[in-house]
PDB file of C-alpha atoms in Angstrom:
ATOM      1  CA  UNK A   1       0.214   0.357   0.048  1.00  0.00           C
ATOM      2  CA  UNK A   2       1.079   3.139  -0.883  1.00  0.00           C
ATOM      3  CA  UNK A   3      -0.618   6.977   0.544  1.00  0.00           C
ATOM      4  CA  UNK A   4      -0.025   9.813  -1.053  1.00  0.00           C
ATOM      5  CA  UNK A   5      -1.196  13.045   0.822  1.00  0.00           C
ATOM      6  CA  UNK A   6      -2.722  15.538  -1.428  1.00  0.00           C
ATOM      7  CA  UNK A   7      -2.223  19.445  -1.233  1.00  0.00           C
ATOM      8  CA  UNK A   8      -5.584  19.912   0.278  1.00  0.00           C
ATOM      9  CA  UNK A   9      -5.979  17.415   2.337  1.00  0.00           C
ATOM     10  CA  UNK A  10      -7.094  14.523   1.331  1.00  0.00           C
ATOM     11  CA  UNK A  11      -4.680  10.928   1.425  1.00  0.00           C
ATOM     12  CA  UNK A  12      -4.549   9.251  -1.613  1.00  0.00           C
ATOM     13  CA  UNK A  13      -4.350   5.359  -1.247  1.00  0.00           C
ATOM     14  CA  UNK A  14      -2.391   3.025  -3.748  1.00  0.00           C
ATOM     15  CA  UNK A  15      -3.605  -0.773  -2.927  1.00  0.00           C
ATOM     16  CA  UNK A  16      -2.539  -3.482  -4.921  1.00  0.00           C
ATOM     17  CA  UNK A  17      -4.293  -7.082  -2.970  1.00  0.00           C
ATOM     18  CA  UNK A  18      -3.712 -10.821  -4.281  1.00  0.00           C
ATOM     19  CA  UNK A  19      -6.269 -13.364  -3.432  1.00  0.00           C
ATOM     20  CA  UNK A  20      -5.322 -15.742  -1.810  1.00  0.00           C
ATOM     21  CA  UNK A  21      -7.360 -18.090  -4.727  1.00  0.00           C
ATOM     22  CA  UNK A  22      -7.281 -17.962  -8.785  1.00  0.00           C
ATOM     23  CA  UNK A  23      -9.516 -15.471  -9.815  1.00  0.00           C
ATOM     24  CA  UNK A  24     -11.204 -17.248 -12.845  1.00  0.00           C
ATOM     25  CA  UNK A  25     -11.855 -14.084 -15.928  1.00  0.00           C
ATOM     26  CA  UNK A  26     -15.958 -14.385 -15.488  1.00  0.00           C
ATOM     27  CA  UNK A  27     -15.283 -13.891 -11.623  1.00  0.00           C
ATOM     28  CA  UNK A  28     -13.583 -10.583 -12.437  1.00  0.00           C
ATOM     29  CA  UNK A  29     -16.647  -8.891 -13.407  1.00  0.00           C
ATOM     30  CA  UNK A  30     -18.530 -10.282 -10.323  1.00  0.00           C
ATOM     31  CA  UNK A  31     -15.904  -7.748  -7.644  1.00  0.00           C
ATOM     32  CA  UNK A  32     -15.138  -4.896 -10.841  1.00  0.00           C
ATOM     33  CA  UNK A  33     -17.421  -3.693 -13.063  1.00  0.00           C
ATOM     34  CA  UNK A  34     -17.248  -0.322 -15.524  1.00  0.00           C
ATOM     35  CA  UNK A  35     -21.033  -0.180 -16.563  1.00  0.00           C
ATOM     36  CA  UNK A  36     -23.302   2.405 -15.823  1.00  0.00           C
ATOM     37  CA  UNK A  37     -26.377   0.009 -13.182  1.00  0.00           C
ATOM     38  CA  UNK A  38     -30.110   0.584 -13.555  1.00  0.00           C
ATOM     39  CA  UNK A  39     -31.305   2.601 -12.664  1.00  0.00           C
ATOM     40  CA  UNK A  40     -34.425   1.706 -11.225  1.00  0.00           C
ATOM     41  CA  UNK A  41     -32.867  -1.554  -9.591  1.00  0.00           C
ATOM     42  CA  UNK A  42     -30.103   0.193  -8.007  1.00  0.00           C
ATOM     43  CA  UNK A  43     -30.758   3.643  -7.658  1.00  0.00           C
ATOM     44  CA  UNK A  44     -28.503   4.317  -4.355  1.00  0.00           C
ATOM     45  CA  UNK A  45     -25.607   2.543  -6.873  1.00  0.00           C
ATOM     46  CA  UNK A  46     -26.451   4.693  -9.783  1.00  0.00           C
ATOM     47  CA  UNK A  47     -26.263   7.944  -8.102  1.00  0.00           C
ATOM     48  CA  UNK A  48     -22.492   6.965  -6.671  1.00  0.00           C
ATOM     49  CA  UNK A  49     -21.458   6.102 -10.053  1.00  0.00           C
ATOM     50  CA  UNK A  50     -22.995   9.252 -11.368  1.00  0.00           C
ATOM     51  CA  UNK A  51     -21.116  11.187  -9.018  1.00  0.00           C
ATOM     52  CA  UNK A  52     -18.068   9.389  -8.772  1.00  0.00           C
ATOM     53  CA  UNK A  53     -17.068   7.151 -11.014  1.00  0.00           C
ATOM     54  CA  UNK A  54     -17.537   9.264 -14.293  1.00  0.00           C
ATOM     55  CA  UNK A  55     -14.274  10.657 -15.937  1.00  0.00           C
ATOM     56  CA  UNK A  56     -14.368  13.856 -17.695  1.00  0.00           C
ATOM     57  CA  UNK A  57     -16.503  14.555 -19.724  1.00  0.00           C
ATOM     58  CA  UNK A  58     -13.707  15.659 -21.629  1.00  0.00           C
ATOM     59  CA  UNK A  59     -12.286  15.097 -24.887  1.00  0.00           C
ATOM     60  CA  UNK A  60     -15.881  17.624 -27.845  1.00  0.00           C
ATOM     61  CA  UNK A  61     -17.963  17.508 -25.685  1.00  0.00           C
ATOM     62  CA  UNK A  62     -15.606  19.453 -22.635  1.00  0.00           C
ATOM     63  CA  UNK A  63     -12.000  20.620 -24.580  1.00  0.00           C
ATOM     64  CA  UNK A  64     -11.260  22.662 -21.017  1.00  0.00           C
ATOM     65  CA  UNK A  65     -10.908  19.645 -19.274  1.00  0.00           C
ATOM     66  CA  UNK A  66      -8.540  19.637 -16.542  1.00  0.00           C
ATOM     67  CA  UNK A  67      -7.128  16.357 -17.642  1.00  0.00           C
ATOM     68  CA  UNK A  68      -6.746  17.358 -21.945  1.00  0.00           C
ATOM     69  CA  UNK A  69      -3.558  17.312 -23.229  1.00  0.00           C
ATOM     70  CA  UNK A  70      -2.671  18.991 -26.334  1.00  0.00           C
ATOM     71  CA  UNK A  71      -6.526  18.407 -27.291  1.00  0.00           C
ATOM     72  CA  UNK A  72      -6.276  14.687 -25.631  1.00  0.00           C
ATOM     73  CA  UNK A  73      -7.272  13.192 -22.872  1.00  0.00           C
ATOM     74  CA  UNK A  74      -3.582  12.307 -20.823  1.00  0.00           C
ATOM     75  CA  UNK A  75      -6.595   9.135 -19.227  1.00  0.00           C
ATOM     76  CA  UNK A  76      -6.862   7.960 -22.890  1.00  0.00           C
ATOM     77  CA  UNK A  77     -11.131   8.865 -22.454  1.00  0.00           C
ATOM     78  CA  UNK A  78     -13.531   7.737 -23.887  1.00  0.00           C
ATOM     79  CA  UNK A  79     -12.597   3.705 -24.095  1.00  0.00           C
ATOM     80  CA  UNK A  80     -12.926   1.893 -26.808  1.00  0.00           C
ATOM     81  CA  UNK A  81     -16.938   1.213 -28.267  1.00  0.00           C
ATOM     82  CA  UNK A  82     -19.854   0.295 -26.334  1.00  0.00           C
ATOM     83  CA  UNK A  83     -21.641  -2.514 -26.558  1.00  0.00           C
ATOM     84  CA  UNK A  84     -24.709  -1.312 -24.748  1.00  0.00           C
ATOM     85  CA  UNK A  85     -25.880  -0.575 -21.076  1.00  0.00           C
ATOM     86  CA  UNK A  86     -27.626   1.982 -19.918  1.00  0.00           C
ATOM     87  CA  UNK A  87     -27.159   5.926 -19.835  1.00  0.00           C
ATOM     88  CA  UNK A  88     -26.456   9.514 -17.876  1.00  0.00           C
ATOM     89  CA  UNK A  89     -26.829  12.589 -17.854  1.00  0.00           C
ATOM     90  CA  UNK A  90     -24.305  15.102 -16.590  1.00  0.00           C
ATOM     91  CA  UNK A  91     -24.183  18.718 -15.997  1.00  0.00           C
ATOM     92  CA  UNK A  92     -20.948  20.445 -17.172  1.00  0.00           C
ATOM     93  CA  UNK A  93     -20.333  23.482 -15.353  1.00  0.00           C
ATOM     94  CA  UNK A  94     -20.805  26.242 -17.694  1.00  0.00           C
ATOM     95  CA  UNK A  95     -22.967  24.136 -19.976  1.00  0.00           C
ATOM     96  CA  UNK A  96     -25.955  22.188 -21.434  1.00  0.00           C
ATOM     97  CA  UNK A  97     -26.552  18.556 -20.175  1.00  0.00           C
ATOM     98  CA  UNK A  98     -24.100  16.059 -21.763  1.00  0.00           C
ATOM     99  CA  UNK A  99     -25.588  11.825 -22.024  1.00  0.00           C
ATOM    100  CA  UNK A 100     -22.861   9.539 -21.225  1.00  0.00           C
ATOM    101  CA  UNK A 101     -22.432   6.016 -21.890  1.00  0.00           C
ATOM    102  CA  UNK A 102     -20.200   3.429 -19.706  1.00  0.00           C
ATOM    103  CA  UNK A 103     -17.329   4.297 -21.887  1.00  0.00           C
ATOM    104  CA  UNK A 104     -17.034   7.116 -19.503  1.00  0.00           C
ATOM    105  CA  UNK A 105     -17.200   4.962 -16.594  1.00  0.00           C
ATOM    106  CA  UNK A 106     -14.530   4.748 -14.992  1.00  0.00           C
ATOM    107  CA  UNK A 107     -13.789   0.741 -12.991  1.00  0.00           C
ATOM    108  CA  UNK A 108     -14.955  -0.185  -9.746  1.00  0.00           C
ATOM    109  CA  UNK A 109     -16.491  -2.147  -7.156  1.00  0.00           C
ATOM    110  CA  UNK A 110     -19.741  -1.752  -6.542  1.00  0.00           C
ATOM    111  CA  UNK A 111     -19.058  -2.865  -3.039  1.00  0.00           C
ATOM    112  CA  UNK A 112     -16.576   0.272  -2.249  1.00  0.00           C
ATOM    113  CA  UNK A 113     -18.248   2.235  -3.999  1.00  0.00           C
ATOM    114  CA  UNK A 114     -21.557   1.182  -1.715  1.00  0.00           C
ATOM    115  CA  UNK A 115     -19.942   1.736   1.187  1.00  0.00           C
ATOM    116  CA  UNK A 116     -17.372   4.856   0.667  1.00  0.00           C
ATOM    117  CA  UNK A 117     -19.691   6.943  -1.716  1.00  0.00           C
ATOM    118  CA  UNK A 118     -16.202   7.710  -2.590  1.00  0.00           C
ATOM    119  CA  UNK A 119     -14.215   8.008  -5.834  1.00  0.00           C
ATOM    120  CA  UNK A 120     -12.801   4.548  -5.881  1.00  0.00           C
ATOM    121  CA  UNK A 121     -10.999   2.599  -8.930  1.00  0.00           C
ATOM    122  CA  UNK A 122     -10.601  -0.757  -9.102  1.00  0.00           C
ATOM    123  CA  UNK A 123      -8.973  -2.714 -12.048  1.00  0.00           C
ATOM    124  CA  UNK A 124      -8.024  -6.320 -12.388  1.00  0.00           C
ATOM    125  CA  UNK A 125      -3.824  -6.759 -12.116  1.00  0.00           C
ATOM    126  CA  UNK A 126      -3.537  -9.083 -15.127  1.00  0.00           C
ATOM    127  CA  UNK A 127       0.004  -8.115 -15.231  1.00  0.00           C
ATOM    128  CA  UNK A 128       3.814  -7.787 -13.221  1.00  0.00           C
ATOM    129  CA  UNK A 129       4.886  -3.948 -15.461  1.00  0.00           C
ATOM    130  CA  UNK A 130       1.709  -2.698 -13.067  1.00  0.00           C
ATOM    131  CA  UNK A 131       4.322  -3.345 -10.010  1.00  0.00           C
ATOM    132  CA  UNK A 132       7.922  -4.344 -11.326  1.00  0.00           C
ATOM    133  CA  UNK A 133       8.878  -0.562 -11.043  1.00  0.00           C
ATOM    134  CA  UNK A 134       8.400  -0.927  -6.533  1.00  0.00           C
ATOM    135  CA  UNK A 135      10.049  -3.918  -6.787  1.00  0.00           C
ATOM    136  CA  UNK A 136      13.033  -3.117  -8.990  1.00  0.00           C
ATOM    137  CA  UNK A 137      13.117  -0.597  -6.553  1.00  0.00           C
ATOM    138  CA  UNK A 138      12.792  -2.329  -3.302  1.00  0.00           C
ATOM    139  CA  UNK A 139      15.358  -5.791  -4.649  1.00  0.00           C
ATOM    140  CA  UNK A 140      18.156  -2.796  -5.227  1.00  0.00           C
ATOM    141  CA  UNK A 141      17.816  -1.514  -2.048  1.00  0.00           C
ATOM    142  CA  UNK A 142      17.351   2.062  -2.399  1.00  0.00           C
ATOM    143  CA  UNK A 143      15.530   4.207   0.178  1.00  0.00           C
ATOM    144  CA  UNK A 144      11.792   3.665  -0.128  1.00  0.00           C
ATOM    145  CA  UNK A 145      11.539   7.404   1.937  1.00  0.00           C
ATOM    146  CA  UNK A 146      13.652  10.429   1.374  1.00  0.00           C
ATOM    147  CA  UNK A 147      13.523  14.211   2.738  1.00  0.00           C
ATOM    148  CA  UNK A 148      15.305  16.821   0.704  1.00  0.00           C
ATOM    149  CA  UNK A 149      16.394  19.230   1.678  1.00  0.00           C
ATOM    150  CA  UNK A 150      16.268  18.726   5.783  1.00  0.00           C
ATOM    151  CA  UNK A 151      13.953  20.419   8.014  1.00  0.00           C
ATOM    152  CA  UNK A 152      13.953  21.324  11.947  1.00  0.00           C
ATOM    153  CA  UNK A 153      10.723  21.928  13.358  1.00  0.00           C
ATOM    154  CA  UNK A 154      11.202  25.467  15.354  1.00  0.00           C
ATOM    155  CA  UNK A 155       9.058  26.005  19.114  1.00  0.00           C
ATOM    156  CA  UNK A 156       7.493  28.758  19.239  1.00  0.00           C
ATOM    157  CA  UNK A 157       5.614  29.641  23.076  1.00  0.00           C
ATOM    158  CA  UNK A 158       5.863  32.533  25.790  1.00  0.00           C
ATOM    159  CA  UNK A 159       8.027  31.976  28.719  1.00  0.00           C
ATOM    160  CA  UNK A 160       7.828  29.332  30.807  1.00  0.00           C
ATOM    161  CA  UNK A 161       4.604  28.356  27.878  1.00  0.00           C
ATOM    162  CA  UNK A 162       6.363  25.761  26.689  1.00  0.00           C
ATOM    163  CA  UNK A 163       5.143  21.722  26.528  1.00  0.00           C
ATOM    164  CA  UNK A 164       6.112  19.328  29.112  1.00  0.00           C
ATOM    165  CA  UNK A 165       5.669  15.309  30.070  1.00  0.00           C
ATOM    166  CA  UNK A 166       5.737  14.711  33.871  1.00  0.00           C
ATOM    167  CA  UNK A 167       4.868  11.990  36.129  1.00  0.00           C
ATOM    168  CA  UNK A 168       3.827  12.102  39.940  1.00  0.00           C
ATOM    169  CA  UNK A 169       7.430  11.326  41.134  1.00  0.00           C
ATOM    170  CA  UNK A 170       9.288  13.693  38.412  1.00  0.00           C
ATOM    171  CA  UNK A 171       6.727  16.942  39.229  1.00  0.00           C
ATOM    172  CA  UNK A 172       9.031  19.184  41.569  1.00  0.00           C
ATOM    173  CA  UNK A 173      11.976  18.402  39.480  1.00  0.00           C
ATOM    174  CA  UNK A 174      10.092  19.290  35.698  1.00  0.00           C
ATOM    175  CA  UNK A 175       8.447  22.964  36.932  1.00  0.00           C
ATOM    176  CA  UNK A 176      11.975  23.985  38.822  1.00  0.00           C
ATOM    177  CA  UNK A 177      14.072  22.295  34.961  1.00  0.00           C
ATOM    178  CA  UNK A 178      11.794  22.308  32.547  1.00  0.00           C
ATOM    179  CA  UNK A 179      13.438  20.428  29.697  1.00  0.00           C
ATOM    180  CA  UNK A 180      15.406  22.776  26.599  1.00  0.00           C
ATOM    181  CA  UNK A 181      12.900  24.168  23.770  1.00  0.00           C
ATOM    182  CA  UNK A 182      14.953  25.256  19.650  1.00  0.00           C
ATOM    183  CA  UNK A 183      13.399  28.765  20.851  1.00  0.00           C
ATOM    184  CA  UNK A 184      14.946  28.983  24.931  1.00  0.00           C
ATOM    185  CA  UNK A 185      18.260  26.919  23.312  1.00  0.00           C
ATOM    186  CA  UNK A 186      18.310  29.780  20.530  1.00  0.00           C
ATOM    187  CA  UNK A 187      18.493  32.913  22.987  1.00  0.00           C
ATOM    188  CA  UNK A 188      21.334  30.668  24.600  1.00  0.00           C
ATOM    189  CA  UNK A 189      23.158  30.038  21.888  1.00  0.00           C
ATOM    190  CA  UNK A 190      22.995  34.108  21.090  1.00  0.00           C
ATOM    191  CA  UNK A 191      23.872  34.829  24.442  1.00  0.00           C
ATOM    192  CA  UNK A 192      27.209  33.573  23.575  1.00  0.00           C
ATOM    193  CA  UNK A 193      28.021  32.107  20.173  1.00  0.00           C
ATOM    194  CA  UNK A 194      28.732  36.241  17.595  1.00  0.00           C
ATOM    195  CA  UNK A 195      27.090  34.178  14.946  1.00  0.00           C
ATOM    196  CA  UNK A 196      24.189  33.357  16.064  1.00  0.00           C
ATOM    197  CA  UNK A 197      23.376  37.217  16.938  1.00  0.00           C
ATOM    198  CA  UNK A 198      23.539  37.651  13.073  1.00  0.00           C
ATOM    199  CA  UNK A 199      20.326  35.430  12.650  1.00  0.00           C
ATOM    200  CA  UNK A 200      16.801  34.945  12.468  1.00  0.00           C
ATOM    201  CA  UNK A 201      15.201  32.194  14.248  1.00  0.00           C
ATOM    202  CA  UNK A 202      14.525  30.618  11.222  1.00  0.00           C
ATOM    203  CA  UNK A 203      17.647  30.511   9.973  1.00  0.00           C
ATOM    204  CA  UNK A 204      19.972  28.689  12.522  1.00  0.00           C
ATOM    205  CA  UNK A 205      19.520  25.333  11.421  1.00  0.00           C
ATOM    206  CA  UNK A 206      21.366  26.147   7.896  1.00  0.00           C
ATOM    207  CA  UNK A 207      24.249  26.732  10.805  1.00  0.00           C
ATOM    208  CA  UNK A 208      23.582  24.502  13.337  1.00  0.00           C
ATOM    209  CA  UNK A 209      22.577  21.540  14.255  1.00  0.00           C
ATOM    210  CA  UNK A 210      19.846  20.343  17.513  1.00  0.00           C
ATOM    211  CA  UNK A 211      20.719  17.520  18.991  1.00  0.00           C
ATOM    212  CA  UNK A 212      20.089  14.901  21.380  1.00  0.00           C
ATOM    213  CA  UNK A 213      21.325  16.973  24.740  1.00  0.00           C
ATOM    214  CA  UNK A 214      18.342  20.026  23.273  1.00  0.00           C
ATOM    215  CA  UNK A 215      20.841  22.238  22.306  1.00  0.00           C
ATOM    216  CA  UNK A 216      21.949  24.605  19.454  1.00  0.00           C
ATOM    217  CA  UNK A 217      25.785  23.348  17.287  1.00  0.00           C
ATOM    218  CA  UNK A 218      27.959  24.152  14.824  1.00  0.00           C
ATOM    219  CA  UNK A 219      27.267  22.443  11.628  1.00  0.00           C
ATOM    220  CA  UNK A 220      30.914  20.149   9.910  1.00  0.00           C
ATOM    221  CA  UNK A 221      29.325  19.656   7.125  1.00  0.00           C
ATOM    222  CA  UNK A 222      28.511  22.261   4.665  1.00  0.00           C
ATOM    223  CA  UNK A 223      29.672  25.304   2.770  1.00  0.00           C
ATOM    224  CA  UNK A 224      32.103  28.200   4.489  1.00  0.00           C
ATOM    225  CA  UNK A 225      30.893  30.879   5.173  1.00  0.00           C
ATOM    226  CA  UNK A 226      32.581  34.171   3.846  1.00  0.00           C
ATOM    227  CA  UNK A 227      33.878  35.927   7.349  1.00  0.00           C
ATOM    228  CA  UNK A 228      33.208  32.907   9.343  1.00  0.00           C
ATOM    229  CA  UNK A 229      35.606  30.459   9.978  1.00  0.00           C
ATOM    230  CA  UNK A 230      34.581  27.534  11.456  1.00  0.00           C
ATOM    231  CA  UNK A 231      30.715  28.276  10.511  1.00  0.00           C
ATOM    232  CA  UNK A 232      29.289  26.303   7.710  1.00  0.00           C
ATOM    233  CA  UNK A 233      26.159  26.211   5.827  1.00  0.00           C
ATOM    234  CA  UNK A 234      23.540  23.607   4.374  1.00  0.00           C
ATOM    235  CA  UNK A 235      20.779  22.956   2.516  1.00  0.00           C
ATOM    236  CA  UNK A 236      18.159  22.521   5.774  1.00  0.00           C
ATOM    237  CA  UNK A 237      15.498  25.119   6.672  1.00  0.00           C
ATOM    238  CA  UNK A 238      14.031  25.636   9.259  1.00  0.00           C
ATOM    239  CA  UNK A 239       9.978  25.745   9.962  1.00  0.00           C
ATOM    240  CA  UNK A 240       8.150  27.256  12.915  1.00  0.00           C
ATOM    241  CA  UNK A 241       4.998  26.068  14.398  1.00  0.00           C
ATOM    242  CA  UNK A 242       1.460  27.871  12.648  1.00  0.00           C
ATOM    243  CA  UNK A 243       0.040  30.363  15.325  1.00  0.00           C
ATOM    244  CA  UNK A 244      -3.731  31.383  15.254  1.00  0.00           C
ATOM    245  CA  UNK A 245      -3.659  35.121  15.454  1.00  0.00           C
ATOM    246  CA  UNK A 246      -6.620  34.276  18.487  1.00  0.00           C
ATOM    247  CA  UNK A 247      -3.556  33.739  20.488  1.00  0.00           C
ATOM    248  CA  UNK A 248      -2.822  37.352  19.999  1.00  0.00           C
ATOM    249  CA  UNK A 249       0.732  37.042  22.322  1.00  0.00           C
ATOM    250  CA  UNK A 250       1.922  33.878  20.804  1.00  0.00           C
ATOM    251  CA  UNK A 251       1.358  35.460  17.509  1.00  0.00           C
ATOM    252  CA  UNK A 252       3.030  38.672  17.888  1.00  0.00           C
ATOM    253  CA  UNK A 253       6.221  36.656  18.953  1.00  0.00           C
ATOM    254  CA  UNK A 254       6.094  34.232  15.830  1.00  0.00           C
ATOM    255  CA  UNK A 255       5.968  37.441  13.862  1.00  0.00           C
ATOM    256  CA  UNK A 256       9.180  39.293  15.966  1.00  0.00           C
ATOM    257  CA  UNK A 257      11.139  36.238  14.419  1.00  0.00           C
ATOM    258  CA  UNK A 258      11.417  37.890  11.548  1.00  0.00           C
ATOM    259  CA  UNK A 259      12.075  41.296  12.062  1.00  0.00           C
ATOM    260  CA  UNK A 260      14.572  39.963  15.872  1.00  0.00           C
ATOM    261  CA  UNK A 261      18.552  38.900  14.388  1.00  0.00           C
ATOM    262  CA  UNK A 262      20.059  37.028  17.817  1.00  0.00           C
ATOM    263  CA  UNK A 263      17.688  37.070  20.600  1.00  0.00           C
ATOM    264  CA  UNK A 264      18.659  36.257  23.778  1.00  0.00           C
ATOM    265  CA  UNK A 265      15.565  36.575  26.077  1.00  0.00           C
ATOM    266  CA  UNK A 266      12.486  36.408  25.674  1.00  0.00           C
ATOM    267  CA  UNK A 267      13.142  40.192  27.751  1.00  0.00           C
ATOM    268  CA  UNK A 268      15.013  41.022  24.866  1.00  0.00           C
ATOM    269  CA  UNK A 269      12.513  39.884  21.761  1.00  0.00           C
ATOM    270  CA  UNK A 270      10.662  43.116  23.456  1.00  0.00           C
ATOM    271  CA  UNK A 271      13.365  46.022  23.434  1.00  0.00           C
ATOM    272  CA  UNK A 272      13.121  48.703  20.229  1.00  0.00           C
ATOM    273  CA  UNK A 273      15.158  52.080  20.691  1.00  0.00           C
ATOM    274  CA  UNK A 274      15.558  51.530  24.518  1.00  0.00           C
ATOM    275  CA  UNK A 275      12.315  51.054  25.528  1.00  0.00           C
ATOM    276  CA  UNK A 276      11.075  47.259  26.865  1.00  0.00           C
ATOM    277  CA  UNK A 277       7.599  46.400  26.254  1.00  0.00           C
ATOM    278  CA  UNK A 278       4.897  45.721  28.452  1.00  0.00           C
ATOM    279  CA  UNK A 279       3.493  43.006  25.254  1.00  0.00           C
ATOM    280  CA  UNK A 280       4.562  41.755  22.015  1.00  0.00           C
ATOM    281  CA  UNK A 281       1.902  43.472  20.198  1.00  0.00           C
ATOM    282  CA  UNK A 282       3.143  46.861  21.358  1.00  0.00           C
ATOM    283  CA  UNK A 283       6.608  46.088  20.317  1.00  0.00           C
ATOM    284  CA  UNK A 284       5.155  45.364  17.038  1.00  0.00           C
ATOM    285  CA  UNK A 285       3.572  48.070  17.287  1.00  0.00           C
ATOM    286  CA  UNK A 286       6.201  50.666  18.022  1.00  0.00           C
ATOM    287  CA  UNK A 287       8.583  48.765  15.454  1.00  0.00           C
ATOM    288  CA  UNK A 288       5.263  49.691  12.467  1.00  0.00           C
ATOM    289  CA  UNK A 289       3.856  45.690  11.781  1.00  0.00           C
ATOM    290  CA  UNK A 290       1.011  46.415  12.489  1.00  0.00           C
ATOM    291  CA  UNK A 291      -0.390  49.969  10.876  1.00  0.00           C
ATOM    292  CA  UNK A 292      -2.279  47.957   7.784  1.00  0.00           C
ATOM    293  CA  UNK A 293      -3.267  44.341   7.248  1.00  0.00           C
ATOM    294  CA  UNK A 294      -0.300  43.195   5.509  1.00  0.00           C
ATOM    295  CA  UNK A 295       0.664  41.007   8.286  1.00  0.00           C
ATOM    296  CA  UNK A 296      -2.261  39.450   8.222  1.00  0.00           C
ATOM    297  CA  UNK A 297      -2.337  38.995   4.616  1.00  0.00           C
ATOM    298  CA  UNK A 298       1.130  36.781   4.778  1.00  0.00           C
ATOM    299  CA  UNK A 299      -0.424  34.853   7.182  1.00  0.00           C
ATOM    300  CA  UNK A 300      -3.251  33.674   5.344  1.00  0.00           C
ATOM    301  CA  UNK A 301      -1.301  33.332   2.010  1.00  0.00           C
ATOM    302  CA  UNK A 302       1.210  31.221   4.521  1.00  0.00           C
ATOM    303  CA  UNK A 303      -1.788  29.158   5.739  1.00  0.00           C
ATOM    304  CA  UNK A 304      -2.762  27.522   1.979  1.00  0.00           C
ATOM    305  CA  UNK A 305       0.013  25.987   1.548  1.00  0.00           C
ATOM    306  CA  UNK A 306      -0.128  23.811   4.978  1.00  0.00           C
ATOM    307  CA  UNK A 307      -3.707  23.745   5.424  1.00  0.00           C
ATOM    308  CA  UNK A 308      -6.847  22.369   3.112  1.00  0.00           C
ATOM    309  CA  UNK A 309      -9.815  25.809   3.036  1.00  0.00           C
ATOM    310  CA  UNK A 310     -12.532  23.303   5.595  1.00  0.00           C
ATOM    311  CA  UNK A 311      -9.328  23.791   8.687  1.00  0.00           C
ATOM    312  CA  UNK A 312      -8.891  27.357   7.835  1.00  0.00           C
ATOM    313  CA  UNK A 313     -12.185  28.258   7.660  1.00  0.00           C
TER     314      UNK A 313
END
């Protein structure tokens, strides 16, 4: 089984099944169908198939269909001539009703379609060509998963607001000495490292690695940074967790990370022009970051890269 995550937030599964008993050609039609059901005999399945399992239509019927490539369907529809069967009437956006037949049906399993009421393409795999690529890859022990570039998640929280884990035996120890986060460790790094003082929070993973001791260490591999002996730059990037604007102080703390270099504490993030402001929001006002809705627009634009419309609402 292979799972692909689509940008709109929905998983797309590719599942290959082997049957314990070899299936005969005349049994395939009992499991897989590529026909429009009889509307009178099975109105429920008829509606499901018409809603989820009709391709397009495309071609001359709908030249603007997303599957069209150089005036041809990239999915090779419509299929071979139909010998008969039932038809369905579909409405295409901006056009009149279109009558479709079995040539436009995506093969499906009636049982699965009835259970899930979704687009589930089911086909009979009668050749190794459909699975040879994965087999070849695994036989040669190639990597199945990879991530490039490396992404380091960066915590954002208020002072003493980080997440902690404790039990009845170590509660007092956790309260007195909470674990470091990538943010608090960044403050410590900036207090003694001159190069770190020139960085914004999200730039740190490009030059330092986060280790098991929960501290930032200089990278040993990468390109040398001109003018800074011993400092190397890699392709790793930092990704700061999203904060909802309803969490005002935390949201404005996250906003400041783009404009304050080398902070050594939460208090230093509130400092501007020799004045230490009472809140992070007040500091953003002093910096002129809240004079219009530009930051909120940027927040929404950034959110669309990782959240579906329903989640954002």
